[in-house]
């Protein structure tokens, strides 16, 4: 197979040669296709590794995929994750808007407001929890049934914990970030978002007032949501 595509394409002559070889070896047409698919999968191993590391699909990457498709005479269906990486590249590097407005029956959008992103997520915030008490205390009888003197002081031990508030769907529109959950909802306008931070399992939305919101998702989707927010904020500022 490698010898047949050394010239950069899988031509009709190459196909006929492979078919004759397959006939001699008693191979089915399906097995020939499997050989071409195997060649394709081996060729894109380093390609996919680099893309998932950078989260970018560049113009050169698309040229590579088209050339490989032509070379092996295969119709390549784009992986949804590769499409996300392509969008991230366009938004972060080329400052282009690849987003297409969609619709949702459950959302009441304002006039002129457009929906660009909807995805399952969980909404969390950092809350202070009491985990116990520390200190010394002495209890003395008073002589009155059921009443005692207590000397000393107990101090509650508090710590911050990331607390899941609801699970539901996160929406990003041209005006706000909206979460509709199974127990509660929340919304934050783009103007109140001052920044985003990425984690391996969530994206943090930093606001001008109030606690930060954390939305549960993979690192790649977090990068995508962050890029969408920054693009829409820039577009919103340009409108004024």
PDB file of N, CA and C in Angstrom, residues 132-135 153-157:
ATOM      1  N   UNK A 132     -16.217  21.126  61.730  1.00  0.00           N
ATOM      2  CA  UNK A 132     -16.063  20.737  63.131  1.00  0.00           C
ATOM      3  C   UNK A 132     -15.762  21.953  63.990  1.00  0.00           C
ATOM      4  N   UNK A 133     -15.327  21.684  65.238  1.00  0.00           N
ATOM      5  CA  UNK A 133     -15.030  22.763  66.179  1.00  0.00           C
ATOM      6  C   UNK A 133     -13.712  22.474  66.875  1.00  0.00           C
ATOM      7  N   UNK A 134     -13.014  23.544  67.304  1.00  0.00           N
ATOM      8  CA  UNK A 134     -11.746  23.409  68.012  1.00  0.00           C
ATOM      9  C   UNK A 134     -11.755  24.330  69.227  1.00  0.00           C
ATOM     10  N   UNK A 135     -11.026  23.924  70.301  1.00  0.00           N
ATOM     11  CA  UNK A 135     -10.963  24.728  71.516  1.00  0.00           C
ATOM     12  C   UNK A 135     -11.272  23.890  72.742  1.00  0.00           C
ATOM     13  N   UNK A 153     -14.296  28.324  75.152  1.00  0.00           N
ATOM     14  CA  UNK A 153     -14.797  28.774  73.844  1.00  0.00           C
ATOM     15  C   UNK A 153     -14.481  27.744  72.772  1.00  0.00           C
ATOM     16  N   UNK A 154     -15.442  27.458  71.936  1.00  0.00           N
ATOM     17  CA  UNK A 154     -15.253  26.566  70.794  1.00  0.00           C
ATOM     18  C   UNK A 154     -15.299  27.396  69.513  1.00  0.00           C
ATOM     19  N   UNK A 155     -14.305  27.185  68.666  1.00  0.00           N
ATOM     20  CA  UNK A 155     -14.225  27.912  67.400  1.00  0.00           C
ATOM     21  C   UNK A 155     -14.567  26.975  66.246  1.00  0.00           C
ATOM     22  N   UNK A 156     -15.546  27.328  65.436  1.00  0.00           N
ATOM     23  CA  UNK A 156     -15.880  26.452  64.298  1.00  0.00           C
ATOM     24  C   UNK A 156     -14.744  26.412  63.280  1.00  0.00           C
ATOM     25  N   UNK A 157     -14.487  25.216  62.730  1.00  0.00           N
ATOM     26  CA  UNK A 157     -13.477  25.038  61.688  1.00  0.00           C
ATOM     27  C   UNK A 157     -14.171  25.124  60.330  1.00  0.00           C
TER      28      UNK A 157
END
